[in-house]
XYZ file of C-alpha atoms in Angstrom:
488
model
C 75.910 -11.513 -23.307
C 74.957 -15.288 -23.980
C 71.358 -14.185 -22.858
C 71.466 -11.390 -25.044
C 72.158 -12.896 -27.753
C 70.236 -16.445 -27.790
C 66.911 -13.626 -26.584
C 67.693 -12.189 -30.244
C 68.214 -15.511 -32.098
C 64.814 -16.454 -30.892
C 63.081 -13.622 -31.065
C 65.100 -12.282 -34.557
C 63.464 -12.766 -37.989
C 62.774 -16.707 -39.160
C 64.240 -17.647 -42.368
C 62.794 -19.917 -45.124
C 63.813 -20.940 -48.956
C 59.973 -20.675 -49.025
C 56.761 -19.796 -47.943
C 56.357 -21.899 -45.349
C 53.248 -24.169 -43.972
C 53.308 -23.479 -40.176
C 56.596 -23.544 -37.889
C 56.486 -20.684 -35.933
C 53.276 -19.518 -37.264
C 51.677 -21.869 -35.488
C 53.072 -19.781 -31.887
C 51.850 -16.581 -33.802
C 48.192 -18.919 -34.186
C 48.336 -18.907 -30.757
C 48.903 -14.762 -30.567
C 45.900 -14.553 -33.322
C 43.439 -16.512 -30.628
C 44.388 -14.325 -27.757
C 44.153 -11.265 -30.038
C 40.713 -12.458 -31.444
C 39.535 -13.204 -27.651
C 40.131 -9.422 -26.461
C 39.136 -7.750 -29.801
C 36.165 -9.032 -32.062
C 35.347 -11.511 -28.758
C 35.096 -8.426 -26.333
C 32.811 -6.384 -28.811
C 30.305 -9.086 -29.112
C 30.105 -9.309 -25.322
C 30.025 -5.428 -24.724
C 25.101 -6.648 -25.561
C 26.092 -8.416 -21.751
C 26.504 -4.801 -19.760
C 23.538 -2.925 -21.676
C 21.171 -3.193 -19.281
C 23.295 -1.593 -16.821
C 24.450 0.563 -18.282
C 21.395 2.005 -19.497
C 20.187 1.939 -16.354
C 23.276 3.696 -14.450
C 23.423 6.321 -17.352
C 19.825 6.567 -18.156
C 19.852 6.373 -21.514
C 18.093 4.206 -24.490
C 19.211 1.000 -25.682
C 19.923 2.408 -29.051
C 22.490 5.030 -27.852
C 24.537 2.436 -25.239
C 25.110 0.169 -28.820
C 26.178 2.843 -30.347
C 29.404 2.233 -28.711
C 30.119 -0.863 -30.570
C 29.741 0.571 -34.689
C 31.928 3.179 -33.371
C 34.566 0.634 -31.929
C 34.318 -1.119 -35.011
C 34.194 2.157 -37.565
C 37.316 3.199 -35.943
C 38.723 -0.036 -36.254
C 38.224 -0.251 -39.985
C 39.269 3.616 -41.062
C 42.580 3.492 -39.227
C 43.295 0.214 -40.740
C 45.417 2.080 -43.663
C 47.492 3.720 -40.520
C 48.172 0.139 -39.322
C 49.683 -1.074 -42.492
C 51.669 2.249 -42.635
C 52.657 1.777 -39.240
C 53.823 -2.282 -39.657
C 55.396 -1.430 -43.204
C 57.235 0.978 -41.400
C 58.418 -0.188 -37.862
C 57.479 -3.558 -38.221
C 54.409 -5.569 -37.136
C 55.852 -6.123 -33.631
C 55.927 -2.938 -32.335
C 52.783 -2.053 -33.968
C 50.334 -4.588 -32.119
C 52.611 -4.546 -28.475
C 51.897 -0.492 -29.148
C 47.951 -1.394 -30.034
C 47.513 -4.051 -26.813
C 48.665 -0.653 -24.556
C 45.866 1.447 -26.191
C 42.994 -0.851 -26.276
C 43.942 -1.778 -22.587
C 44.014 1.819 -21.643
C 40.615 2.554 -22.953
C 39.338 -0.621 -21.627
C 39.807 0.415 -18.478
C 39.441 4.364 -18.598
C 35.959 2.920 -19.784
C 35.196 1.831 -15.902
C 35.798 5.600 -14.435
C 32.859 7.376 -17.306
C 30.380 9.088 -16.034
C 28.340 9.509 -19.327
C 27.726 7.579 -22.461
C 29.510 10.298 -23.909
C 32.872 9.932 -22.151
C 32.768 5.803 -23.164
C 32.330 6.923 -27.058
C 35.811 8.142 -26.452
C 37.123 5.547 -24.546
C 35.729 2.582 -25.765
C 34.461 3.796 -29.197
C 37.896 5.571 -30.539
C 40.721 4.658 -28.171
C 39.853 1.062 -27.589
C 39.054 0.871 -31.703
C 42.220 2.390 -32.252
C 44.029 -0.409 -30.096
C 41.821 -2.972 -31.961
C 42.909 -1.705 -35.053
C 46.937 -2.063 -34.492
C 46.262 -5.558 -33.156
C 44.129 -7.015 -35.282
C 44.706 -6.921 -39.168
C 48.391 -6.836 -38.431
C 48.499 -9.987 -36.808
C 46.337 -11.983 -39.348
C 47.996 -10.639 -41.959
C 51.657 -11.872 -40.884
C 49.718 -14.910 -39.615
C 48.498 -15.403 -43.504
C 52.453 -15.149 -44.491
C 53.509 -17.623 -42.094
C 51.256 -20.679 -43.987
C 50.476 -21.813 -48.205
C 48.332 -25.322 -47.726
C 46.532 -24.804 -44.276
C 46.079 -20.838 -44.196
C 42.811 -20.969 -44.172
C 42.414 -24.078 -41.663
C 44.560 -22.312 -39.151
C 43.264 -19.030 -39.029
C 39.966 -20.933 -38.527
C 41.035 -22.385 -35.862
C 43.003 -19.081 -34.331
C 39.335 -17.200 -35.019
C 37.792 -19.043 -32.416
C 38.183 -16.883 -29.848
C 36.026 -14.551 -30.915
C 33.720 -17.546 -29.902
C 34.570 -19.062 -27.443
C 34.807 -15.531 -25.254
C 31.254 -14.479 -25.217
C 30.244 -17.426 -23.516
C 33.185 -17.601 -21.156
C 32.275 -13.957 -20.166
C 28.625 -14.360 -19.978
C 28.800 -17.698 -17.385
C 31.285 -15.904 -15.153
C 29.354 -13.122 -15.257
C 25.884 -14.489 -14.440
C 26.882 -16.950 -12.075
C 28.327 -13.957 -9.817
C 25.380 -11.543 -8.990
C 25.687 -8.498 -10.767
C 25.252 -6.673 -7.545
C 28.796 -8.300 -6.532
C 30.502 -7.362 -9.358
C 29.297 -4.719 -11.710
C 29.749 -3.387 -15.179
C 32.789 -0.873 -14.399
C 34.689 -3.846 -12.557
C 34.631 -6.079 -15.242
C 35.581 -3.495 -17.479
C 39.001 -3.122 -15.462
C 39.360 -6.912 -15.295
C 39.085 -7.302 -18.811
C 41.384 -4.354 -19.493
C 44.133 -5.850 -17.443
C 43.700 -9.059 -19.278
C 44.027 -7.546 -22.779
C 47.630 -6.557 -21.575
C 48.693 -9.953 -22.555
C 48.188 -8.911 -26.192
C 51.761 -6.729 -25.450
C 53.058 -10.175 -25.111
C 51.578 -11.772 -28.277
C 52.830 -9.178 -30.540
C 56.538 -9.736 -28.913
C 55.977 -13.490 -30.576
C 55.371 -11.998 -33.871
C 58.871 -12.705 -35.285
C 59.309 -11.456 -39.189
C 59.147 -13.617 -41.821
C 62.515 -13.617 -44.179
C 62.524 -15.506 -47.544
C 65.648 -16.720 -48.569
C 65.463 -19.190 -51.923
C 68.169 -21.851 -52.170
C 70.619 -21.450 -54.618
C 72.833 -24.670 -56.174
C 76.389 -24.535 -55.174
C 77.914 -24.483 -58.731
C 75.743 -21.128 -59.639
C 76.037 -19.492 -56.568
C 79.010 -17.504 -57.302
C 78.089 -17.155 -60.999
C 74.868 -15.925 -60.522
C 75.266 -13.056 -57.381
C 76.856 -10.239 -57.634
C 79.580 -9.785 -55.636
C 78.181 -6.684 -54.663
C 75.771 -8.673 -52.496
C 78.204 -10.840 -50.817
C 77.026 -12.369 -46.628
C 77.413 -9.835 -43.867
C 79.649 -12.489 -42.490
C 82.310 -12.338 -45.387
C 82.060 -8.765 -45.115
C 83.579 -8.819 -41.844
C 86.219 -11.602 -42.489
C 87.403 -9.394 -45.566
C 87.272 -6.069 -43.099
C 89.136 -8.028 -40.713
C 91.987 -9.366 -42.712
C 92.480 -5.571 -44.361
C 92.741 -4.833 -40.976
C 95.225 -7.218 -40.045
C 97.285 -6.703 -43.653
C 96.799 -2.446 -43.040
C 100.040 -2.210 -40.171
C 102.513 -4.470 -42.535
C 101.282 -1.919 -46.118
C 103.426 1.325 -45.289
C 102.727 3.519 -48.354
C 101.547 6.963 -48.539
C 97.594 6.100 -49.257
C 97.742 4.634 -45.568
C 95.198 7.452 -44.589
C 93.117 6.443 -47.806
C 92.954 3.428 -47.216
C 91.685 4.134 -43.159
C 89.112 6.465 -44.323
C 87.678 3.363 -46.731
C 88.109 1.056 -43.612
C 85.738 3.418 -42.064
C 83.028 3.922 -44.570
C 82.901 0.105 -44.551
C 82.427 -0.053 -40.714
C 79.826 2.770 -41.175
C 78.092 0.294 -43.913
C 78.525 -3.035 -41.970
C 76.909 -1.366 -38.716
C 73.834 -0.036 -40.980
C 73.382 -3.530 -42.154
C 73.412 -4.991 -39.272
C 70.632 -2.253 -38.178
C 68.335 -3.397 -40.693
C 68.794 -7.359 -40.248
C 66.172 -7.425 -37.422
C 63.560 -5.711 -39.809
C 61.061 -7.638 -41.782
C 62.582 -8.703 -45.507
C 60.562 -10.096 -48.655
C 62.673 -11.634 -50.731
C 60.809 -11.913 -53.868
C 61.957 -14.748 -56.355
C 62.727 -14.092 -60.178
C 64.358 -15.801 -63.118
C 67.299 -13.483 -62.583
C 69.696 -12.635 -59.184
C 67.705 -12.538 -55.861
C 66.487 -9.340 -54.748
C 65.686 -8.303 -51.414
C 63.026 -5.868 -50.544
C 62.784 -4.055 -47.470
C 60.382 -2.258 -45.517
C 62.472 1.309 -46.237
C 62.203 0.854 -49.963
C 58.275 -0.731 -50.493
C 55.410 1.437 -50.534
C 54.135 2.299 -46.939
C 50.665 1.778 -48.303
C 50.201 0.882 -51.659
C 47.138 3.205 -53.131
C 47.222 1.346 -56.547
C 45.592 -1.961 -55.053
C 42.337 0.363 -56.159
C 43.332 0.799 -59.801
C 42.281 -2.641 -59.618
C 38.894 -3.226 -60.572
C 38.394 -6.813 -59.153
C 39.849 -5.760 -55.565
C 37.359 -2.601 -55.863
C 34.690 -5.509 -56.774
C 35.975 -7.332 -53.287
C 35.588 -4.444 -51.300
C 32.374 -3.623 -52.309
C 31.535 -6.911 -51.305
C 32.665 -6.513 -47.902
C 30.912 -3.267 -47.751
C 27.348 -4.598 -48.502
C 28.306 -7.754 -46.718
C 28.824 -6.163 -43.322
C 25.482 -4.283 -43.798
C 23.751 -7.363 -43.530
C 26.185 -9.481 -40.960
C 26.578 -6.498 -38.949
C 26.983 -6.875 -35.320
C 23.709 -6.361 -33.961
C 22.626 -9.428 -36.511
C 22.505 -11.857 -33.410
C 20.355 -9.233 -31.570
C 18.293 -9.002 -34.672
C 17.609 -12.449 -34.646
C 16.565 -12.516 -31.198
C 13.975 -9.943 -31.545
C 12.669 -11.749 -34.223
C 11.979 -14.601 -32.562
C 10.480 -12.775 -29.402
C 7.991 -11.420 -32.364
C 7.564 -14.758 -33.291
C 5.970 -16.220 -30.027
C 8.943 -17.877 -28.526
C 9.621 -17.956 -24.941
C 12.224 -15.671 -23.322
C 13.532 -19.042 -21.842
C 14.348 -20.526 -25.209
C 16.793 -17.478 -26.455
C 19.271 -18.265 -24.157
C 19.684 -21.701 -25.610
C 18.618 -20.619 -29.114
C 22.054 -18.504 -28.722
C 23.840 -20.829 -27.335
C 23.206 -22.879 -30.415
C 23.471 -20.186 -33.106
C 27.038 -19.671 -31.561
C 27.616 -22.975 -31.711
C 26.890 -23.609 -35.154
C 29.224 -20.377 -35.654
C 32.343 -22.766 -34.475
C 31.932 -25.460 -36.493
C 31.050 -23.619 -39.376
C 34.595 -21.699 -38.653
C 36.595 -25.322 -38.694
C 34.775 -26.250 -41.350
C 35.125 -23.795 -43.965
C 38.389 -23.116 -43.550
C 39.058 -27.030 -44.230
C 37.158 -27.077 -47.091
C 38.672 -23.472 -48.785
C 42.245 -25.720 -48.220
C 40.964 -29.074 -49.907
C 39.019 -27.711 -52.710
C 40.795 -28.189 -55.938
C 39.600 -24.657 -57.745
C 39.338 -21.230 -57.264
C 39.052 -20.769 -53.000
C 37.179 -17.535 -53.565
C 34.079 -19.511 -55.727
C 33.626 -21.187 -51.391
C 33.054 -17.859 -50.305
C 30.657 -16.908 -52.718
C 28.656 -19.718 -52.179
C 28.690 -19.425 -48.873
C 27.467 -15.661 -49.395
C 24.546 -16.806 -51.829
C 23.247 -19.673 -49.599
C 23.383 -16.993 -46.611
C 21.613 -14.583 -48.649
C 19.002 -17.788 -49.357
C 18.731 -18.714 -45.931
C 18.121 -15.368 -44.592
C 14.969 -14.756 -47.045
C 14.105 -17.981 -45.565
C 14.054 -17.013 -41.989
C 12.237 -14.098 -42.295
C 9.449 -15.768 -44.220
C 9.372 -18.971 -41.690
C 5.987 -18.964 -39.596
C 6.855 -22.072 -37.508
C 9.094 -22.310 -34.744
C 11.230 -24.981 -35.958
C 11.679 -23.855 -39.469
C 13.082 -20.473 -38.013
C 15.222 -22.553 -35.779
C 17.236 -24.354 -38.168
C 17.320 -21.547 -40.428
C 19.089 -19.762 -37.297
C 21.787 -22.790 -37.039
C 22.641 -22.092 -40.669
C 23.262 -18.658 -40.719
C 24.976 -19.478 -37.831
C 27.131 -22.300 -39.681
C 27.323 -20.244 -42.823
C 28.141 -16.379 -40.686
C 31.143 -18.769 -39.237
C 32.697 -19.813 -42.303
C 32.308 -16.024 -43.491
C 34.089 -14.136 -41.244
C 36.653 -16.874 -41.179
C 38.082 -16.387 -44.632
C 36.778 -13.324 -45.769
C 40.153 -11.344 -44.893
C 42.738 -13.876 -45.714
C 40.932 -14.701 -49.308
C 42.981 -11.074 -50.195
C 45.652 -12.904 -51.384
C 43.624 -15.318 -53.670
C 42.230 -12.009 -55.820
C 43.915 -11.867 -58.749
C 46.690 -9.863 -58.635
C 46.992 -9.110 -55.557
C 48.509 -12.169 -53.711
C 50.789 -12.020 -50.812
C 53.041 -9.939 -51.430
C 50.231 -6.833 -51.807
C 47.911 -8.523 -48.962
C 49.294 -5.666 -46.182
C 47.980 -2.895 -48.181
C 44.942 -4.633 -49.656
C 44.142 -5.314 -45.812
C 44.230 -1.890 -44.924
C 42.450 -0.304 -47.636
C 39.666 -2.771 -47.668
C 39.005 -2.853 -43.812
C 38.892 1.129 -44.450
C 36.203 0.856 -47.096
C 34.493 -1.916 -44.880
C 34.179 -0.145 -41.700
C 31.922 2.859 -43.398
C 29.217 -0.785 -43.999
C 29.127 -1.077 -40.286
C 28.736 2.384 -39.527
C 25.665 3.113 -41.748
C 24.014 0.339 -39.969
C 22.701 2.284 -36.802
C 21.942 5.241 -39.256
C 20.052 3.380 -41.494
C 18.116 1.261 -39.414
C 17.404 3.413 -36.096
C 16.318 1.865 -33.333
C 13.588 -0.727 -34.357
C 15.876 -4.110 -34.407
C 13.001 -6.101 -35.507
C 12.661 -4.578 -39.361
C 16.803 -5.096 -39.911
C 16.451 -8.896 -41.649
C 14.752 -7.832 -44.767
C 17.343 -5.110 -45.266
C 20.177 -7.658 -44.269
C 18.742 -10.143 -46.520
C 19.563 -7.173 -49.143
C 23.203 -6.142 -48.133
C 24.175 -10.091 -48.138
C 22.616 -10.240 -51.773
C 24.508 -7.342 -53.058
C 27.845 -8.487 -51.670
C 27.251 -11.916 -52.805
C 26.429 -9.920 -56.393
C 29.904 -8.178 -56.162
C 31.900 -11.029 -54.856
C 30.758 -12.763 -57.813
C 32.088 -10.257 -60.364
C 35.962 -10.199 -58.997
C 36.762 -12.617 -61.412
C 35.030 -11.537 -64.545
C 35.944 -8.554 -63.850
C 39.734 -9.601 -63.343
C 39.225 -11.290 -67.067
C 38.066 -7.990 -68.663
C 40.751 -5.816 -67.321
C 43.600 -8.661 -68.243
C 41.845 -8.328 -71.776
C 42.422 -4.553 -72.121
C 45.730 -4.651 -71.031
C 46.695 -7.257 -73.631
């Protein structure tokens, strides 16, 4: 029973006066890295197989990716059932529930016999598990910290990185002959049943603001008195009930009862995830049973409609196949096959630090965090026009280390930066998550049916996408300003 109950106190809800700045998020960091190396770091390392895969399945290079903007599509449009599903039951069972499906179509992905078959396995059921795993872990990572969010979901984030290469030196030091596409497709499924454990470490978040002594019985109700006084009060009626003979004896069982009944529901609920939002007047308590399951009026809103627009156009031009894109491009350009390998490696590289980076510098500034982002967006947008009018070799070679730098310090805060549009904040950030990775995901799908199967002609439209996101991104505050105006 001592096991029992010291498993619960670690693994029960943590509770803060305030919004704390690490703690235990930095163990649910750890589950974000681990999460990030089997989702987002898996996807980009699905370009390693394509050869042979296309080769086993006979098929064209342009139908094997289409695996990935599915994965990802599904991904994004189930995102408003994850934030149902963690308002709901809680973010724990959610991702251990999400690790079980991506593993299982992970691995049912080694037994397809057409490209068909691994649309459904990889594409929908794997992108499903991605989904559950995912955006609810960085969003209760996002709770967890106030001065170093954005520095430690950097830092978390990297594993997105640091995967691809892992995966690609195992798996070209080992012939392909002695190992295969379909094995490491079960290896990597079994791995990715470690994210079941990671989402057991993602304890709820509980906060409780201190009260002074002299105005704490003033200012609560009584009403709202401890679960422990509860009991001490039930047990002393209890004790006082034998020695009170009188004729309401049976009344006054029937109340013990309903209290019992209302004592065990509360202690149902204790182990589910509380917000406890602070006020001028008594502190309220808001659990998942009375909040919104998904809150639809996040898009009455016209600077978070702004915001998701900006994702939207911004994932048409940092899509996934951008990388690839930038390959071809330099293939076109004259560059030997030998220098891609390292001209990746560095792009990659420039990725990481431009991940640490921003995410230091969105903590330290001293104004708005989301004016980073959109310069970020505008000197990507910059950059890219540069590339793609660069004729030498080494002008298109720094160019690709700072789209690599500036890509990095993108897709490092644009999620988290949720709570920094106005009205929104944290409290709204789980439904803001879910609706905008739902409007997101449709960016990424349009890609392959926009753009076909010539990779080489995607940077001028890229260059396009990034300058109408950085367009919208830089109307969520005006925007904010205007509809503040009308309300007043």
């Amino acid at each position: 029973m001592r096991l029992i109950s010291s498993v619960k106190g670690c693994m029960g809800p943590n509770v803060y006066p305030d919004v704390p700045n690490g703690g235990w998020g930095w163990v649910v960091a750890v589950a974000f890295f681990f999460v990030e190396v089997f989702t987002y770091g898996f996807i980009r390392s699905f370009g390693i197989f394509r050869e042979e895969i296309m080769a086993e399945f006979n098929e064209s290079s342009n139908r094997v990716m289409w695996v990935i903007p599915i994965c990802v599509f599904t991904m994004g449009f189930t995102a408003p059932l994850s934030t149902v599903l963690s308002n709901r039951f809680g973010f724990r069972p959610t991702v251990m529930v999400g690790g079980l499906l991506m593993s299982l179509g992970t691995i049912s992905s080694s037994f397809t016999r057409s490209i068909n078959e691994m649309y459904i396995t990889l594409g929908i059921v794997s992108g499903l598990g991605y989904c559950l795993t995912f955006l609810p872990t960085i969003t209760i990572l996002s709770q967890y910290f106030s001065r170093t969010r954005y520095t430690a979901i950097s830092v978390a984030s990297l594993g997105e990185c640091i995967f691809p290469f892992a995966l690609a030196n195992v798996y070209n030091i080992h012939h392909v002959d002695e190992i295969g596409w379909r094995d490491c497709m079960v290896v990597i499924g079994v791995l990715q049943v470690s994210v079941i454990g990671c989402g057991a470490l993602l304890c709820p978040i509980v906060l409780k603001p201190r009260q002074a002594a002299g105005d704490s019985s003033s200012s609560v109700d009584t009403s709202f008195q401890p679960l422990s006084a509860s009991r001490t009060n039930l047990n002393n009626a209890q004790q006082e009930a034998p020695s009170q003979a009188s004729p309401d004896k049976k009344c006054l069982t029937e109340e013990e009862k309903e209290q019992q009944a209302c004592l065990k529901k509360q202690e149902d609920n204790e182990g589910q995830e509380t917000v406890i939002v602070e006020s001028s007047g008594p502190t309220t308590a808001i659990s998942p049973a009375s909040t919104k399951l998904l809150d639809f009026m996040v898009l009455c809103d016209g600077s978070f409609i702004c915001y998701s627009l900006f994702g939207l156009f911004a994932t048409l031009g940092t899509s996934l196949r951008f990388y690839i894109t930038l390959l071809y491009y330099s293939q076109d350009m004259g560059m030997a096959a030998l220098i891609l390998g390292p001209l990746y490696f560095t792009i990659c590289l420039s990725e990481i630090v431009g991940r640490l980076s921003g995410g230091c510098l969105v903590d330290c500034v001293p104004f708005r965090k989301i004016n980073v982002l959109l310069l970020c967006m505008v000197l990507l947008t910059v950059v890219s026009v540069f590339v793609l009018c660069a004729g030498m070799f080494l002008w298109a070679l720094s160019g690709f280390t700072f789209l690599g730098y500036l890509l990095g310090a993108v897709c490092s805060m644009h999620i988290p930066m949720l709570a920094e549009v106005d009205r929104l904040g944290i409290k709204r950030m789980p439904s803001a998550v879910g609706i905008y990775a739902c409007i997101q995901s449709f960016g990424v799908l349009a890609v392959p049916l926009l753009w076909g199967e010539e990779d080489t002609k995607i940077l001028p439209f890229a260059c396009v996408g990034m300058g109408l996101g950085a367009l919208f991104l830089g109307l969520v505050h005006p925007v904010s300003l205007c509809q503040g105006k009308r309300k007043e």
